Amino acid sequence: MHKIVLLTGVFLLGMLNVCAQGQANNWYFGYGAGLNFSTGSPRALTDGSLYTLEGCATISDDDGNLLFYTDGITVYGADHSILTNGTGLFGNPSSTQSAIIIPQPDTPGIYYIFTVDTTTRQGETNEGVNYSIVDFTSDPDGVVREKNTPLLNYAAEKLSAVIKSCTDNSVWLVTLSSASGNQNFINTVYAFQLSSAGLDTSPVRSSAGFVVEDPRGNLKFSPDGTKLAIANASGGLFLADFDSESGTVTNTQRLNINSANYAAYGVEFSPNNRFLYSASSNNEDSRLGAGNHFSSLIQYDLEAADINASQVSLDESGYYRGSLQLGPDGKIYRALSLAYEEGLNSLGVIENPNALGTAANYNDQAIDLGTGVSYQGLPPFNQSLFNELDIIQNSISTTQLTLCDGENYVLGYEPVAGALYSWYKDGNLIAGATDYQLNISQPAGVSLPYTETYEFRLDPNDGSCEKVGVAEVTYYAYPSAATGLSLTQCEDAGTADGLSIFNLTQVQEELTGGATELTVSYHLNATDAASESNAIDPVGYENTNPTETVYARVTNPAGCSITVPIDLIVSSSAANAAVLEGCDLDDTGFAEFDLSQADAQVLDGISGNYEIHYYPTEEAALLEDSALELPQLYTNQTAYNETVYARVENNNACFAISTVDLILIPRPDFSLETEAIYCEASYPEIQTYSPDYTDLEPSRTYSYEWFPEGQTTPYLETNLPGDHTLRVTDVNTGCFREATITILEEQIPIIDNIEVTDATENNTATITLSGNGAYEVAIDDETGPYQDELFFDGLTPGFHTLYVRSKNACTAISQEFSIIGFSKYFTPNGDGYHDYWQVQGISAMVQPGTVIRIFNRYGKLLKELNPLSQGWDGTFSGTNLPADDYWFQVNLEDGRVFKSHFTLKR
């Protein structure tokens, strides 16, 4: 039993504390985040309406049913809608503790919301501390009245509360401000008393013992109300004594933070009042994002001779500042965020805050908030709600005790001189139980699990308040004993040494009967199992003797356990190796195998009813590793060749392990052109098409088949257009590959038209072809150059030949055409050059009916020229005409008429 030091002075909160702790069972905070503690462990709530970066408050009734919550501005009811008149309160979501909710003592249905404002930008009005009242007496859904009644014109962002008197249950509401209550340096503690008569608006003032400017940070009472922790961010962390009778603060001392994260923000006391926890930050600019902020979580021992020297760092992380709050389960919760507006979906937890140093066991990001987001704030409560005596004293829980069937226990607390003690069970006084300890045992004849609640009341008998401790005791039955358990494993039949590897968890279902609340550990001997020591890894255990027994310890949530022996048996039976082969249809070395097709091979010649499961390794098969068991349709993971393992079972006992080889056979590798040309002009000539067989394995035998011809030669001989498919088959494996060549018949080109533009400065010809081939054209030279464009320009007058040929060398054709043109001059001097003038481009085939007339400059007809003749020699009636310009008129057979002139040169 741990020794608990009983603090002297005024004891706070008796019976009220027992029945009222349900007031803290629901928390709403952050962005849609919440927790419910009704079942002990917190459960995430995601139905809230808050979006607050810092301040918030929540209150439930004594039974833990949600009443309402707020961010300091808007009040939301149990159905998460806004209460009547529930907007416009003078709190601020950017205020550290923007609100706290306190039930009016001994006045059912009346709740006070105290709010504190802050300023986030220059010129804003700070509304200070105000209170509003929520009334459930006139409306069962609650209505806000007497809204925003002022108490102080200015205050730091801090509110906390604690019971003043257990006689009338009055409460102190405490905040900090300047001596005047107006905006100035923060140096004064203000305590307002709330009683059944209402709120006394004349506060008790105490010197804070320091002067600071920074209003940020939390204010918290110890659960017993004797200490006050004040976090002032950059202004430092302070600890003071509090007198709950007078409401005054004394003995303020500054606590150092031995870290670069010097700015205290979150503070909280342990349930036993001995330890103080601080969450501080590096106070970096709030506008900066994640990666710029760092924080520390520190514990101080308030019973140490030097409190500053006692500090222990529990966590150093890249978090922004965050609040701390004690929960109904006796654990302390930490708000987590990465930056001012970058929250997280989890909270940190100090699991055992009553323990010294790292034994307090900080668990980072331990509480999953679901879709809710944590920022800097958590809801504060009347800290007296968490002030209870620890009458269990087992360093596990202060309120819940689990015992085994028939087990006895001693509840109790440290004796206090002159005190009076009383004990209650399930609300009924236990006659004669007046000692500081109580022996308890399981009632006879009850069905397990069975729960009863014990309450211990300590009256100091000195006029101060009664203190209370509560223990919820649950008795559990021992797990049902399983007998005759054995585990049969396979081994290499060739070795047959009786040794193998085991997955002991294969008997876990038999050990627990499917009860998920039971835990199982495995041990080499019964002594270790009974003492819960030297547990062995159940997966991959290697037996050292052919005949061996290990022991399982089966434990229920109460810690009640039994020891069960497990006999390990090794089977040397053998099954058959199997081979599954397939053709590599995707040419990747990977394919899907139906492993069930190996069943018949594995069990060939083996009689009985067996199940077969497949695994990637022999060890996985031996351990029956469900995470590695292969599906029936399995794609190999090693190209072309892979071995998997079949586990053959009979009634869940391993019969044999055998190999299954998965083999993918490459298909014959060849290539075939996808298209080829057959020339129409060549028909009916047979053409040969030969695939590329370079990559075929020469040592293997292949067969060839062409479709639709049915040819069985490696090459194709045909004069038929269309698709032709070749199948090459490996005669030994039956694997084949198919490829298709499409033979296109190229037609002989047809010259449909040669459209000429002539008798111009730039004579042109435009060609029109028909046919399905790829053709090219040239002019006057059969050897080219050839061009794809079916257009020529700059053509000289006279006769030209068009050549058309296939790009695939199928065929070539030609056609002559003419360009009509006229010489600009002629020289009839008998030298054989330009001795005659004639219209060019006319022949017996091309416009032979053309009429040509020649005139002198005076319009006298000199010659009507035959277009098929040699031409005009420059004479008239046998006489040479002089050098001069002469005019002509050409009437072409196609109806065109040209008039112009030319020069006769002598």
GROMACS .gro file of C-alpha atoms in nm, residues 1-2 4 18 272 354 388-401 409-414 421-425 430 435-440 452-458 467-473:
model
   52
    1MET     CA    1   0.000   0.000   0.000
    2HIS     CA    2   0.142   0.337  -0.098
    4ILE     CA    3  -0.058   0.895   0.111
   18VAL     CA    4  -1.949   1.186  -0.492
  272ASN     CA    5  -0.376   1.318  -0.520
  354ASN     CA    6  -0.038   1.020  -0.928
  388GLU     CA    7  -1.164   1.205  -0.383
  389LEU     CA    8  -0.972   0.985  -0.141
  390ASP     CA    9  -0.794   0.685  -0.289
  391ILE     CA   10  -0.925   0.396  -0.082
  392ILE     CA   11  -0.799   0.127  -0.323
  393GLN     CA   12  -0.431   0.228  -0.319
  394ASN     CA   13  -0.308  -0.027  -0.574
  395SER     CA   14  -0.136   0.224  -0.808
  396ILE     CA   15  -0.372   0.109  -1.085
  397SER     CA   16  -0.697   0.298  -1.030
  398THR     CA   17  -0.832   0.524  -0.756
  399THR     CA   18  -1.198   0.439  -0.823
  400GLN     CA   19  -1.224   0.093  -0.979
  401LEU     CA   20  -1.110  -0.241  -0.837
  409TYR     CA   21  -0.932  -0.722  -0.033
  410VAL     CA   22  -0.875  -0.446   0.220
  411LEU     CA   23  -1.005  -0.100   0.130
  412GLY     CA   24  -0.883   0.191   0.335
  413TYR     CA   25  -0.700   0.517   0.384
  414GLU     CA   26  -0.424   0.645   0.610
  421TYR     CA   27  -1.488   0.697   0.976
  422SER     CA   28  -1.797   0.545   0.816
  423TRP     CA   29  -1.844   0.297   0.531
  424TYR     CA   30  -2.133   0.249   0.288
  425LYS     CA   31  -2.205  -0.031   0.041
  430ILE     CA   32  -2.238  -0.068   0.697
  435ASP     CA   33  -1.233   0.192   1.110
  436TYR     CA   34  -1.015   0.353   0.842
  437GLN     CA   35  -0.994   0.011   0.672
  438LEU     CA   36  -1.259  -0.236   0.554
  439ASN     CA   37  -1.219  -0.605   0.463
  440ILE     CA   38  -1.437  -0.692   0.165
  452GLU     CA   39  -2.083  -0.334  -0.579
  453THR     CA   40  -1.984   0.019  -0.479
  454TYR     CA   41  -1.812   0.109  -0.150
  455GLU     CA   42  -1.802   0.462  -0.012
  456PHE     CA   43  -1.566   0.577   0.263
  457ARG     CA   44  -1.633   0.898   0.458
  458LEU     CA   45  -1.365   1.062   0.669
  467LYS     CA   46  -1.379   1.380   0.269
  468VAL     CA   47  -1.504   1.090   0.061
  469GLY     CA   48  -1.352   0.800  -0.129
  470VAL     CA   49  -1.539   0.566  -0.363
  471ALA     CA   50  -1.442   0.222  -0.497
  472GLU     CA   51  -1.641   0.036  -0.759
  473VAL     CA   52  -1.555  -0.331  -0.699
   0.00000   0.00000   0.00000
